[in-house]
Tab-separated table of C-alpha atoms in Angstrom:
chain	number	residue	atom	x	y	z
A	1	MET	CA	-13.942	-89.621	112.658
A	2	ALA	CA	-12.021	-89.516	115.874
A	3	GLU	CA	-13.053	-92.126	118.480
A	4	VAL	CA	-11.123	-90.618	121.136
A	5	THR	CA	-10.510	-86.761	121.498
A	6	VAL	CA	-8.384	-85.081	124.216
A	7	ARG	CA	-7.776	-81.385	124.513
A	8	ASP	CA	-5.397	-79.644	126.983
A	9	LEU	CA	-5.885	-82.371	129.628
A	10	CYS	CA	-4.294	-81.760	132.941
A	11	LYS	CA	-4.132	-83.643	136.228
A	12	ASN	CA	-2.270	-82.802	139.468
A	13	TYR	CA	-1.593	-84.841	142.465
A	14	GLY	CA	-0.679	-82.058	144.903
A	15	LYS	CA	2.445	-80.435	143.723
A	16	CYS	CA	3.066	-83.238	141.188
A	17	GLU	CA	1.821	-82.509	137.507
A	18	ALA	CA	0.861	-85.972	136.145
A	19	LEU	CA	-0.484	-84.592	132.942
A	20	ARG	CA	0.383	-81.141	131.423
A	21	GLY	CA	-1.967	-80.076	128.649
A	22	VAL	CA	-2.112	-83.282	126.719
A	23	SER	CA	-4.005	-83.165	123.443
A	24	PHE	CA	-4.534	-85.840	120.703
A	25	ASP	CA	-7.056	-87.716	118.602
A	26	VAL	CA	-7.363	-91.447	117.915
A	27	GLU	CA	-9.298	-92.473	114.834
A	28	CYS	CA	-11.847	-95.269	114.658
A	29	GLY	CA	-10.237	-98.616	114.337
A	30	GLU	CA	-6.660	-97.402	115.009
A	31	LEU	CA	-4.051	-99.038	117.076
A	32	PHE	CA	-2.454	-96.076	119.036
A	33	GLY	CA	0.417	-96.470	121.340
A	34	ILE	CA	1.480	-94.277	124.199
A	35	ILE	CA	5.114	-94.809	124.846
A	36	GLY	CA	7.031	-93.703	127.862
A	37	PRO	CA	8.742	-94.725	131.106
A	38	ASP	CA	7.150	-95.464	134.397
A	39	GLY	CA	5.799	-92.320	136.087
A	40	ALA	CA	5.339	-90.426	132.723
A	41	GLY	CA	1.547	-90.202	133.167
A	42	LYS	CA	0.232	-93.161	131.105
A	43	SER	CA	-1.941	-94.662	133.751
A	44	THR	CA	-3.368	-91.405	134.805
A	45	LEU	CA	-4.380	-90.671	131.267
A	46	PHE	CA	-6.014	-94.018	130.863
A	47	ARG	CA	-7.966	-93.666	134.193
A	48	ILE	CA	-9.309	-90.337	133.001
A	49	LEU	CA	-10.361	-91.671	129.643
A	50	THR	CA	-12.189	-94.583	131.348
A	51	THR	CA	-13.984	-92.328	133.769
A	52	LEU	CA	-12.125	-93.675	136.854
A	53	LEU	CA	-10.466	-90.355	137.605
A	54	LEU	CA	-11.570	-86.601	137.048
A	55	ALA	CA	-9.225	-84.273	135.289
A	56	ASP	CA	-8.342	-80.884	136.704
A	57	GLY	CA	-8.493	-79.115	133.361
A	58	GLY	CA	-9.160	-79.701	129.700
A	59	THR	CA	-11.704	-81.993	127.959
A	60	ALA	CA	-11.898	-85.492	126.719
A	61	SER	CA	-14.405	-87.629	124.803
A	62	VAL	CA	-14.568	-91.294	124.095
A	63	ALA	CA	-16.875	-92.729	121.450
A	64	GLY	CA	-18.484	-89.452	121.184
A	65	TYR	CA	-19.278	-89.096	125.012
A	66	ASP	CA	-17.781	-86.695	127.412
A	67	THR	CA	-15.742	-88.289	130.055
A	68	GLU	CA	-17.390	-86.183	132.926
A	69	ARG	CA	-20.946	-85.754	131.903
A	70	GLU	CA	-21.560	-89.051	130.110
A	71	TYR	CA	-19.355	-91.351	132.105
A	72	LYS	CA	-22.065	-94.171	132.278
A	73	ALA	CA	-22.342	-94.450	128.527
A	74	ILE	CA	-18.504	-94.632	128.181
A	75	ARG	CA	-18.332	-97.483	130.800
A	76	GLU	CA	-20.777	-99.539	128.612
A	77	CYS	CA	-18.765	-99.098	125.358
A	78	VAL	CA	-15.062	-99.450	126.529
A	79	GLY	CA	-12.897	-102.254	127.751
A	80	TYR	CA	-10.074	-101.560	130.312
A	81	MET	CA	-7.171	-103.636	131.233
A	82	PRO	CA	-5.113	-101.929	133.978
A	83	GLY	CA	-1.548	-102.375	134.508
A	84	ARG	CA	-1.951	-104.704	137.510
A	85	PHE	CA	-3.840	-108.030	137.252
A	86	SER	CA	-7.127	-107.098	138.778
A	87	LEU	CA	-9.379	-110.116	138.127
A	88	TYR	CA	-10.601	-112.261	140.931
A	89	GLN	CA	-7.865	-114.696	141.751
A	90	ASP	CA	-9.994	-117.175	143.652
A	91	LEU	CA	-12.346	-117.664	140.670
A	92	THR	CA	-11.477	-120.065	137.814
A	93	VAL	CA	-10.716	-118.778	134.297
A	94	GLU	CA	-14.350	-119.627	133.096
A	95	GLU	CA	-15.965	-118.155	136.244
A	96	ASN	CA	-14.093	-114.836	135.770
A	97	LEU	CA	-15.162	-114.667	132.154
A	98	GLU	CA	-18.871	-115.541	132.950
A	99	PHE	CA	-18.905	-112.926	135.734
A	100	PHE	CA	-17.653	-110.099	133.571
A	101	ALA	CA	-20.147	-110.953	130.779
A	102	SER	CA	-23.008	-110.925	133.307
A	103	VAL	CA	-21.896	-107.407	134.536
A	104	PHE	CA	-22.405	-106.044	131.008
A	105	GLY	CA	-25.704	-107.963	130.519
A	106	THR	CA	-24.383	-110.393	128.002
A	107	THR	CA	-23.069	-114.000	127.848
A	108	VAL	CA	-19.899	-115.719	126.872
A	109	GLU	CA	-21.771	-117.542	124.181
A	110	GLU	CA	-23.162	-114.422	122.692
A	111	ASN	CA	-19.686	-112.802	122.057
A	112	TYR	CA	-17.551	-115.943	121.967
A	113	GLY	CA	-16.444	-115.226	118.322
A	114	LEU	CA	-14.742	-112.001	119.422
A	115	VAL	CA	-12.443	-113.697	121.935
A	116	ALA	CA	-12.215	-117.225	120.409
A	117	ASP	CA	-8.748	-116.870	119.134
A	118	ILE	CA	-7.548	-115.749	122.628
A	119	TYR	CA	-9.640	-118.022	124.725
A	120	ARG	CA	-8.650	-121.194	122.926
A	121	GLN	CA	-5.130	-120.688	124.327
A	122	ILE	CA	-6.354	-120.669	127.943
A	123	GLU	CA	-9.221	-123.085	127.617
A	124	PRO	CA	-7.264	-126.116	128.732
A	125	PHE	CA	-6.906	-124.217	132.026
A	126	ARG	CA	-10.527	-123.061	132.322
A	127	LYS	CA	-11.060	-124.851	135.647
A	128	ARG	CA	-7.830	-123.443	137.115
A	129	ARG	CA	-8.046	-120.451	139.584
A	130	ALA	CA	-6.885	-117.299	137.990
A	131	GLY	CA	-4.345	-116.646	140.723
A	132	LYS	CA	-2.485	-119.860	139.607
A	133	LEU	CA	-2.026	-118.900	136.021
A	134	SER	CA	1.272	-117.879	134.551
A	135	GLY	CA	1.859	-114.165	133.726
A	136	GLY	CA	1.118	-114.608	130.023
A	137	MET	CA	-2.071	-116.651	130.718
A	138	LYS	CA	-3.313	-114.015	133.174
A	139	GLN	CA	-2.852	-111.288	130.448
A	140	LYS	CA	-4.802	-113.364	127.901
A	141	LEU	CA	-7.649	-113.941	130.527
A	142	ALA	CA	-7.660	-110.268	131.371
A	143	LEU	CA	-7.947	-109.406	127.740
A	144	CYS	CA	-10.816	-111.821	127.200
A	145	CYS	CA	-12.758	-110.285	130.137
A	146	ALA	CA	-12.119	-106.740	128.836
A	147	MET	CA	-13.485	-107.799	125.323
A	148	ILE	CA	-16.394	-110.096	126.258
A	149	HIS	CA	-18.910	-107.311	126.039
A	150	ARG	CA	-17.770	-106.214	122.564
A	151	PRO	CA	-16.426	-102.701	123.402
A	152	ARG	CA	-15.897	-100.020	120.717
A	153	VAL	CA	-12.728	-98.880	122.531
A	154	LEU	CA	-10.099	-100.905	124.249
A	155	PHE	CA	-7.612	-99.477	126.771
A	156	LEU	CA	-4.600	-101.582	127.659
A	157	ASP	CA	-2.249	-100.129	130.351
A	158	GLU	CA	1.163	-101.705	130.058
A	159	PRO	CA	-0.373	-105.179	129.090
A	160	THR	CA	3.044	-106.923	128.429
A	161	THR	CA	5.048	-105.724	131.418
A	162	GLY	CA	6.574	-108.704	133.181
A	163	VAL	CA	5.503	-111.061	130.412
A	164	ASP	CA	7.976	-113.378	128.629
A	165	PRO	CA	8.992	-112.528	125.171
A	166	VAL	CA	7.000	-115.376	123.499
A	167	SER	CA	3.822	-114.205	125.326
A	168	ARG	CA	4.558	-110.516	124.407
A	169	LYS	CA	4.705	-111.591	120.749
A	170	GLU	CA	1.358	-113.550	120.899
A	171	PHE	CA	-0.288	-110.731	122.756
A	172	TRP	CA	0.540	-108.278	119.926
A	173	GLN	CA	-0.666	-110.716	117.378
A	174	MET	CA	-3.993	-110.817	119.189
A	175	LEU	CA	-4.167	-107.096	119.198
A	176	LYS	CA	-3.665	-106.982	115.513
A	177	ARG	CA	-6.521	-109.454	114.913
A	178	LEU	CA	-8.767	-107.465	117.204
A	179	LYS	CA	-7.903	-104.296	115.132
A	180	GLU	CA	-9.000	-106.116	112.022
A	181	GLN	CA	-12.356	-106.647	113.582
A	182	GLY	CA	-12.789	-102.869	113.920
A	183	VAL	CA	-11.936	-102.297	117.551
A	184	THR	CA	-10.168	-99.032	118.499
A	185	ILE	CA	-7.140	-99.805	120.712
A	186	LEU	CA	-5.103	-97.532	122.884
A	187	VAL	CA	-2.112	-99.340	124.477
A	188	SER	CA	0.541	-97.980	126.831
A	189	THR	CA	3.977	-99.540	127.187
A	190	PRO	CA	7.558	-98.733	128.475
A	191	TYR	CA	8.902	-100.919	125.728
A	192	MET	CA	10.196	-98.871	122.818
A	193	ASP	CA	10.468	-101.888	120.488
A	194	GLU	CA	6.644	-102.282	120.699
A	195	ALA	CA	6.194	-98.914	118.998
A	196	SER	CA	6.632	-100.184	115.497
A	197	LEU	CA	3.608	-102.415	116.072
A	198	CYS	CA	1.269	-99.474	116.350
A	199	ASP	CA	-0.393	-97.302	113.586
A	200	ARG	CA	0.589	-94.094	115.419
A	201	ILE	CA	2.544	-93.424	118.617
A	202	ALA	CA	2.775	-90.678	121.085
A	203	LEU	CA	5.905	-90.296	123.106
A	204	ILE	CA	5.127	-89.184	126.676
A	205	MET	CA	7.607	-87.788	129.222
A	206	GLU	CA	6.792	-86.199	132.702
A	207	GLY	CA	3.165	-85.756	131.767
A	208	SER	CA	3.710	-84.070	128.306
A	209	PHE	CA	3.581	-85.479	124.826
A	210	ILE	CA	6.922	-84.839	123.107
A	211	GLY	CA	6.055	-86.337	119.717
A	212	ILE	CA	2.972	-87.801	117.950
A	213	ASP	CA	3.323	-89.503	114.630
A	214	THR	CA	3.641	-92.901	112.929
A	215	PRO	CA	6.748	-94.873	114.054
A	216	ARG	CA	8.368	-94.168	110.684
A	217	GLY	CA	7.423	-90.576	110.932
A	218	ILE	CA	8.955	-90.271	114.352
A	219	VAL	CA	12.279	-91.749	113.161
A	220	ALA	CA	12.231	-89.741	110.001
A	221	GLN	CA	12.286	-86.495	112.122
A	222	TYR	CA	15.479	-87.389	113.780
A	223	GLY	CA	17.550	-85.314	111.454
A	224	GLU	CA	21.104	-85.207	112.631
A	225	PRO	CA	23.701	-88.059	112.176
A	226	LEU	CA	23.695	-90.633	114.856
A	227	TYR	CA	26.770	-92.694	115.882
A	228	SER	CA	27.379	-95.755	118.030
A	229	VAL	CA	30.646	-95.625	119.985
A	230	LYS	CA	32.459	-98.228	121.850
A	231	ALA	CA	35.857	-97.994	123.649
A	232	ASP	CA	37.556	-99.134	126.819
A	233	ARG	CA	37.231	-96.997	130.001
A	234	ARG	CA	33.512	-97.244	129.653
A	235	ALA	CA	32.768	-95.391	133.001
A	236	GLU	CA	34.420	-92.246	131.516
A	237	LEU	CA	33.359	-92.618	127.914
A	238	LEU	CA	29.889	-91.056	128.293
A	239	THR	CA	31.237	-87.905	130.074
A	240	ASP	CA	33.975	-87.366	127.529
A	241	LEU	CA	31.655	-87.795	124.567
A	242	ARG	CA	29.118	-85.250	126.177
A	243	GLY	CA	32.025	-82.715	126.447
A	244	MET	CA	33.089	-83.116	122.844
A	245	SER	CA	32.484	-80.185	120.478
A	246	GLY	CA	29.386	-80.620	118.281
A	247	ALA	CA	27.863	-83.470	120.379
A	248	GLU	CA	24.292	-83.051	121.036
A	249	ALA	CA	22.134	-85.904	122.544
A	250	CYS	CA	24.497	-88.455	124.087
A	251	TYR	CA	23.357	-91.570	126.112
A	252	ALA	CA	24.282	-95.106	127.150
A	253	PHE	CA	22.677	-97.705	124.918
A	254	GLY	CA	23.446	-101.218	126.252
A	255	ASP	CA	27.232	-101.632	126.012
A	256	GLU	CA	27.438	-98.723	123.523
A	257	VAL	CA	27.067	-95.000	123.673
A	258	HIS	CA	24.900	-93.358	121.107
A	259	VAL	CA	25.710	-89.734	120.302
A	260	THR	CA	24.121	-87.206	117.908
A	261	MET	CA	26.512	-84.881	116.065
A	262	GLY	CA	25.364	-81.496	114.705
A	263	ASP	CA	25.424	-80.948	110.913
A	264	ALA	CA	28.595	-78.822	111.208
A	265	ALA	CA	30.393	-81.312	113.443
A	266	GLY	CA	32.754	-84.062	112.281
A	267	GLY	CA	31.837	-87.717	111.737
A	268	GLU	CA	33.483	-91.037	112.612
A	269	GLN	CA	37.025	-89.808	112.027
A	270	TYR	CA	36.484	-86.871	114.205
A	271	ILE	CA	35.068	-88.875	117.179
A	272	CYS	CA	37.858	-91.388	116.774
A	273	ARG	CA	40.594	-88.654	116.888
A	274	VAL	CA	39.114	-86.999	119.910
A	275	LEU	CA	38.915	-90.225	121.748
A	276	ALA	CA	42.485	-91.335	120.764
A	277	GLU	CA	43.751	-87.876	122.028
A	278	LYS	CA	42.229	-88.696	125.377
A	279	GLY	CA	44.030	-92.066	125.578
A	280	TYR	CA	41.184	-94.381	124.663
A	281	GLY	CA	41.780	-97.790	123.126
A	282	ASP	CA	39.652	-100.378	121.326
A	283	ILE	CA	37.714	-97.435	119.646
A	284	GLU	CA	34.808	-98.433	117.498
A	285	VAL	CA	32.638	-95.742	115.834
A	286	ARG	CA	29.952	-96.354	113.272
A	287	ARG	CA	27.066	-94.356	111.894
A	288	ILE	CA	23.657	-96.009	112.495
A	289	GLU	CA	19.936	-95.380	111.708
A	290	PRO	CA	17.928	-94.176	114.761
A	291	THR	CA	15.289	-96.051	116.329
A	292	VAL	CA	12.117	-94.882	118.162
A	293	GLU	CA	14.118	-95.143	121.426
A	294	ASP	CA	16.836	-92.885	120.067
A	295	CYS	CA	14.209	-90.431	119.055
A	296	PHE	CA	12.679	-90.453	122.593
A	297	MET	CA	16.112	-89.856	124.107
A	298	LYS	CA	16.798	-86.993	121.836
A	299	LEU	CA	13.415	-85.389	122.283
A	300	SER	CA	13.366	-85.954	126.123
A	301	ALA	CA	16.815	-84.226	126.464
A	302	ARG	CA	15.261	-81.059	125.032
A	303	GLN	CA	12.491	-80.909	127.674
């Protein structure tokens, strides 16, 4: 049974279309990722689902409750961790946790087992003000506060943005343990490498979903051969590859350029020959397996 159901959801800010007919379902106990760049509509979607915003069109339900008519019931059974740290910076770690527990009519002791694995990591700093914590510790405290009332559905809006790599890894390990306890988790992130840690993902671009599947399913749909290209004159390389016959999606990827060639186009030898004819040196071309980020770039180019 779907724990979250969204149909044709729309939201406008003046002339800006933040969401354009978004539809999807999230099953009970699923870890569902929404992957996309800043400004794609992830935060707007989460604010509607947590009843902080009203949609301009479409319908949505969370835990079986309608987001407009039954918003009070939703607020009692969801946890929400916004993108910006929003706890009380002048309160200590334990004071923040006790406050949020009291808001939902429970106590830290009653639900301590749910957050114990997370809280143990910040317990040595329980007397420290929240504003004095490191970025990773702030995120762990925020997750504890979002979970202390034992929510059915947890919404995490870019929880690892600005957090160091070690803390990012620890955070996703904590999410896995929460999922094992039966919590349904929706997490948004701009980091494509985090997509593989989700059960299913939705790729979002300019307010529209451009793909929904398991991470492996998204990659399997790539289809055409993908090549990594390196050469000197990097400033000109991207333009020349885009102008090459048979080239489809073509974009910078670190110090490389990734280019998709149509089935009828040539492969490594063809790309090398074209670049050599244009006077490039130090040419390196190799066929590679696509990642979720490659799939996102290809799909977004078609929009």
